[in-house]
Amino acid sequence: ELKVEQNPLFLSMQEGKNYTIYCNYSTTSDRLYWYRQDPGKSLESLFVLLSNGAVKQEGRLMASLDTKARLSTLHITAAVHDLSATYFCALDGVWEGGNKLVFGAGTILRVKS
Amino acid sequence: GAGVSQSPRYKVAKRGQDVALRCDPISGHVSLFWYQQALGQGPEFLTYFQNEAQLDKSGLPSDRFFAERPEGSVSTLKIQRTQQEDSAVYLCASSLDRVETQYFGPGTRLLVL
């Protein structure tokens, strides 16, 4: 059974601090996505990671992929309030005969002033 | 350009009522996906279209759920005889092709009373 597990599920952090969100998955995949969702809004694509060792950065967010460990991380540097949102990782591939994105449960991030 | 649009944004239905949810994908996007997102959870895959062909409907929870995309653009997700457990946000996503990044619409929030 394919599993995508994120931790922590809830993260409260002070502005200016660094932290990492982890995404573990149970099988090999073609690609891994990170999405952001603001309350009541839809999902916004942040990163797509295609190969082992891939690292992508945008502003204060950096995502990496280790396919051997089946682990992706989303690192937050010097957090600011605007980063408060729910972050999802999603695995893309062919499972059970069909192409589909499988999402983790999400990490709720609250950045306190 | 215009993103993925969905209508209605909110729908309240009485138990047993039929509902129809509409998705307008990004123009030119071949692939279209429907997801169900329960409160506090990540989106879960329902079904996938490539043009007008429904290639994967393995995520549809019951035969009360039906999706179509007759002309390969607009899609409708229909739920017959709604039940309280159908209450969720229904998200539509489209992509240029199956392996490209999926862009999500704002969702339809369905509440079944």
GROMACS .gro file of C-alpha atoms in nm:
model
  226
    1GLU     CA    1   0.000   0.000   0.000
    2LEU     CA    2   0.135   0.340  -0.095
    3LYS     CA    3   0.185   0.571   0.202
    4VAL     CA    4   0.295   0.932   0.212
    5GLU     CA    5   0.366   1.055   0.562
    6GLN     CA    6   0.443   1.408   0.666
    7ASN     CA    7   0.575   1.527   0.996
    8PRO     CA    8   0.516   1.727   1.188
    9LEU     CA    9   0.145   1.769   1.123
   10PHE     CA   10   0.143   2.099   1.307
   11LEU     CA   11   0.428   2.342   1.347
   12SER     CA   12   0.423   2.664   1.542
   13MET     CA   13   0.737   2.868   1.507
   14GLN     CA   14   0.869   3.212   1.582
   15GLU     CA   15   0.957   3.455   1.310
   16GLY     CA   16   1.321   3.435   1.215
   17LYS     CA   17   1.362   3.069   1.307
   18ASN     CA   18   1.451   2.779   1.081
   19TYR     CA   19   1.269   2.449   1.058
   20THR     CA   20   1.223   2.145   0.834
   21ILE     CA   21   0.913   1.954   0.727
   22TYR     CA   22   0.966   1.589   0.637
   23CYS     CA   23   0.787   1.379   0.378
   24ASN     CA   24   0.846   1.002   0.380
   25TYR     CA   25   0.698   0.775   0.119
   26SER     CA   26   0.677   0.401   0.081
   27THR     CA   27   0.753   0.335  -0.286
   28THR     CA   28   0.949   0.468  -0.578
   29SER     CA   29   0.799   0.756  -0.774
   30ASP     CA   30   0.842   0.956  -1.093
   31ARG     CA   31   0.825   1.288  -0.920
   32LEU     CA   32   0.741   1.460  -0.594
   33TYR     CA   33   0.557   1.789  -0.550
   34TRP     CA   34   0.524   2.039  -0.272
   35TYR     CA   35   0.206   2.245  -0.258
   36ARG     CA   36   0.094   2.530  -0.037
   37GLN     CA   37  -0.267   2.585   0.069
   38ASP     CA   38  -0.398   2.894   0.244
   39PRO     CA   39  -0.720   2.862   0.450
   40GLY     CA   40  -1.023   2.839   0.224
   41LYS     CA   41  -0.805   2.855  -0.087
   42SER     CA   42  -0.682   2.606  -0.340
   43LEU     CA   43  -0.342   2.448  -0.373
   44GLU     CA   44  -0.049   2.639  -0.516
   45SER     CA   45   0.240   2.445  -0.666
   46LEU     CA   46   0.572   2.532  -0.501
   47PHE     CA   47   0.823   2.276  -0.627
   48VAL     CA   48   0.850   1.965  -0.839
   49LEU     CA   49   1.144   1.734  -0.771
   50LEU     CA   50   1.234   1.488  -1.041
   51SER     CA   51   1.552   1.307  -0.946
   52ASN     CA   52   1.765   1.191  -0.659
   53GLY     CA   53   1.956   1.478  -0.503
   54ALA     CA   54   1.733   1.742  -0.659
   55VAL     CA   55   1.727   2.068  -0.465
   56LYS     CA   56   1.510   2.367  -0.544
   57GLN     CA   57   1.486   2.701  -0.368
   58GLU     CA   58   1.240   2.985  -0.381
   59GLY     CA   59   1.278   3.265  -0.134
   60ARG     CA   60   1.286   3.125   0.220
   61LEU     CA   61   1.180   2.776   0.112
   62MET     CA   62   1.410   2.499  -0.008
   63ALA     CA   63   1.299   2.151  -0.108
   64SER     CA   64   1.517   1.845  -0.155
   65LEU     CA   65   1.469   1.486  -0.259
   66ASP     CA   66   1.652   1.167  -0.157
   67THR     CA   67   1.500   0.884  -0.356
   68LYS     CA   68   1.712   0.619  -0.191
   69ALA     CA   69   1.583   0.714   0.151
   70ARG     CA   70   1.237   0.787   0.003
   71LEU     CA   71   1.245   1.121   0.178
   72SER     CA   72   1.180   1.479   0.078
   73THR     CA   73   1.230   1.781   0.298
   74LEU     CA   74   1.097   2.134   0.290
   75HIS     CA   75   1.329   2.366   0.478
   76ILE     CA   76   1.214   2.704   0.600
   77THR     CA   77   1.477   2.967   0.659
   78ALA     CA   78   1.416   3.272   0.881
   79ALA     CA   79   1.040   3.225   0.884
   80VAL     CA   80   0.807   3.518   0.830
   81HIS     CA   81   0.436   3.545   0.906
   82ASP     CA   82   0.342   3.526   0.537
   83LEU     CA   83   0.462   3.167   0.527
   84SER     CA   84   0.176   3.058   0.754
   85ALA     CA   85  -0.021   2.801   0.554
   86THR     CA   86  -0.067   2.426   0.514
   87TYR     CA   87   0.204   2.251   0.315
   88PHE     CA   88   0.146   1.924   0.135
   89CYS     CA   89   0.386   1.687  -0.032
   90ALA     CA   90   0.243   1.470  -0.309
   91LEU     CA   91   0.384   1.172  -0.491
   92ASP     CA   92   0.316   1.130  -0.860
   93GLY     CA   93   0.330   0.800  -1.038
   94VAL     CA   94   0.146   0.493  -1.152
   95TRP     CA   95  -0.015   0.288  -0.881
   96GLU     CA   96  -0.294   0.037  -0.882
   97GLY     CA   97  -0.311   0.067  -1.257
   98GLY     CA   98  -0.363   0.438  -1.276
   99ASN     CA   99  -0.173   0.765  -1.280
  100LYS     CA  100  -0.243   0.972  -0.974
  101LEU     CA  101  -0.111   1.218  -0.720
  102VAL     CA  102  -0.106   1.082  -0.365
  103PHE     CA  103  -0.092   1.348  -0.096
  104GLY     CA  104   0.039   1.352   0.255
  105ALA     CA  105  -0.190   1.471   0.533
  106GLY     CA  106  -0.035   1.816   0.532
  107THR     CA  107   0.167   2.024   0.776
  108ILE     CA  108  -0.005   2.326   0.927
  109LEU     CA  109   0.255   2.597   0.974
  110ARG     CA  110   0.188   2.895   1.200
  111VAL     CA  111   0.456   3.162   1.221
  112LYS     CA  112   0.422   3.384   1.523
  113SER     CA  113   0.542   3.741   1.536
  114GLY     CA  114  -0.401   3.391  -1.814
  115ALA     CA  115  -0.709   3.239  -1.655
  116GLY     CA  116  -0.660   2.956  -1.414
  117VAL     CA  117  -0.883   2.660  -1.335
  118SER     CA  118  -1.231   2.773  -1.236
  119GLN     CA  119  -1.499   2.580  -1.052
  120SER     CA  120  -1.864   2.642  -0.983
  121PRO     CA  121  -2.047   2.670  -0.763
  122ARG     CA  122  -1.797   2.768  -0.495
  123TYR     CA  123  -2.036   2.658  -0.222
  124LYS     CA  124  -2.322   2.412  -0.231
  125VAL     CA  125  -2.558   2.310   0.044
  126ALA     CA  126  -2.763   2.001  -0.036
  127LYS     CA  127  -3.024   1.807   0.151
  128ARG     CA  128  -2.945   1.441   0.201
  129GLY     CA  129  -3.070   1.247  -0.098
  130GLN     CA  130  -3.045   1.540  -0.339
  131ASP     CA  131  -2.837   1.516  -0.658
  132VAL     CA  132  -2.563   1.772  -0.718
  133ALA     CA  133  -2.347   1.868  -1.016
  134LEU     CA  134  -2.012   2.038  -0.981
  135ARG     CA  135  -1.845   2.208  -1.277
  136CYS     CA  136  -1.480   2.250  -1.365
  137ASP     CA  137  -1.334   2.472  -1.638
  138PRO     CA  138  -0.970   2.374  -1.690
  139ILE     CA  139  -0.696   2.594  -1.822
  140SER     CA  140  -0.734   2.630  -2.197
  141GLY     CA  141  -0.528   2.374  -2.383
  142HIS     CA  142  -0.480   2.145  -2.087
  143VAL     CA  143  -0.534   1.787  -2.193
  144SER     CA  144  -0.543   1.623  -1.851
  145LEU     CA  145  -0.811   1.688  -1.590
  146PHE     CA  146  -0.834   1.547  -1.238
  147TRP     CA  147  -1.092   1.550  -0.961
  148TYR     CA  148  -0.997   1.525  -0.592
  149GLN     CA  149  -1.195   1.515  -0.270
  150GLN     CA  150  -1.054   1.695   0.032
  151ALA     CA  151  -1.210   1.624   0.371
  152LEU     CA  152  -1.164   1.875   0.649
  153GLY     CA  153  -0.810   1.867   0.782
  154GLN     CA  154  -0.692   1.611   0.526
  155GLY     CA  155  -0.493   1.608   0.206
  156PRO     CA  156  -0.676   1.580  -0.126
  157GLU     CA  157  -0.765   1.229  -0.236
  158PHE     CA  158  -0.777   1.130  -0.600
  159LEU     CA  159  -1.117   1.058  -0.751
  160THR     CA  160  -1.081   1.037  -1.127
  161TYR     CA  161  -0.870   1.140  -1.427
  162PHE     CA  162  -0.947   1.238  -1.787
  163GLN     CA  163  -0.719   1.259  -2.087
  164ASN     CA  164  -0.919   1.475  -2.329
  165GLU     CA  165  -1.268   1.324  -2.321
  166ALA     CA  166  -1.155   0.979  -2.214
  167GLN     CA  167  -1.192   0.885  -1.850
  168LEU     CA  168  -0.877   0.680  -1.800
  169ASP     CA  169  -0.894   0.622  -1.427
  170LYS     CA  170  -1.195   0.629  -1.199
  171SER     CA  171  -1.052   0.410  -0.929
  172GLY     CA  172  -1.090   0.677  -0.660
  173LEU     CA  173  -1.465   0.730  -0.697
  174PRO     CA  174  -1.603   0.617  -0.360
  175SER     CA  175  -1.928   0.468  -0.485
  176ASP     CA  176  -2.149   0.432  -0.790
  177ARG     CA  177  -2.328   0.746  -0.677
  178PHE     CA  178  -2.033   0.944  -0.811
  179PHE     CA  179  -2.010   1.004  -1.183
  180ALA     CA  180  -1.781   1.230  -1.385
  181GLU     CA  181  -1.781   1.330  -1.748
  182ARG     CA  182  -1.587   1.550  -1.989
  183PRO     CA  183  -1.777   1.503  -2.316
  184GLU     CA  184  -1.589   1.752  -2.535
  185GLY     CA  185  -1.251   1.729  -2.370
  186SER     CA  186  -1.268   2.063  -2.193
  187VAL     CA  187  -1.530   2.135  -1.924
  188SER     CA  188  -1.591   1.855  -1.678
  189THR     CA  189  -1.881   1.783  -1.445
  190LEU     CA  190  -1.872   1.573  -1.131
  191LYS     CA  191  -2.216   1.449  -1.037
  192ILE     CA  192  -2.311   1.301  -0.703
  193GLN     CA  193  -2.644   1.126  -0.683
  194ARG     CA  194  -2.845   1.079  -0.365
  195THR     CA  195  -2.597   1.274  -0.157
  196GLN     CA  196  -2.504   1.151   0.190
  197GLN     CA  197  -2.359   1.340   0.482
  198GLU     CA  198  -2.024   1.169   0.434
  199ASP     CA  199  -2.001   1.334   0.091
  200SER     CA  200  -1.947   1.671   0.262
  201ALA     CA  201  -1.603   1.786   0.155
  202VAL     CA  202  -1.423   2.024  -0.077
  203TYR     CA  203  -1.410   1.895  -0.433
  204LEU     CA  204  -1.102   2.013  -0.619
  205CYS     CA  205  -1.042   2.007  -0.990
  206ALA     CA  206  -0.694   2.024  -1.140
  207SER     CA  207  -0.565   2.038  -1.496
  208SER     CA  208  -0.229   1.991  -1.659
  209LEU     CA  209  -0.082   2.027  -2.007
  210ASP     CA  210  -0.034   1.655  -2.015
  211ARG     CA  211  -0.036   1.373  -1.768
  212VAL     CA  212   0.323   1.420  -1.647
  213GLU     CA  213   0.312   1.797  -1.612
  214THR     CA  214   0.238   1.998  -1.299
  215GLN     CA  215  -0.127   2.000  -1.197
  216TYR     CA  216  -0.290   2.339  -1.141
  217PHE     CA  217  -0.576   2.340  -0.898
  218GLY     CA  218  -0.902   2.530  -0.901
  219PRO     CA  219  -1.049   2.701  -0.592
  220GLY     CA  220  -1.273   2.405  -0.516
  221THR     CA  221  -1.640   2.355  -0.445
  222ARG     CA  222  -1.727   2.323  -0.079
  223LEU     CA  223  -2.018   2.080  -0.049
  224LEU     CA  224  -2.219   2.051   0.269
  225VAL     CA  225  -2.483   1.780   0.288
  226LEU     CA  226  -2.739   1.828   0.564
   0.00000   0.00000   0.00000
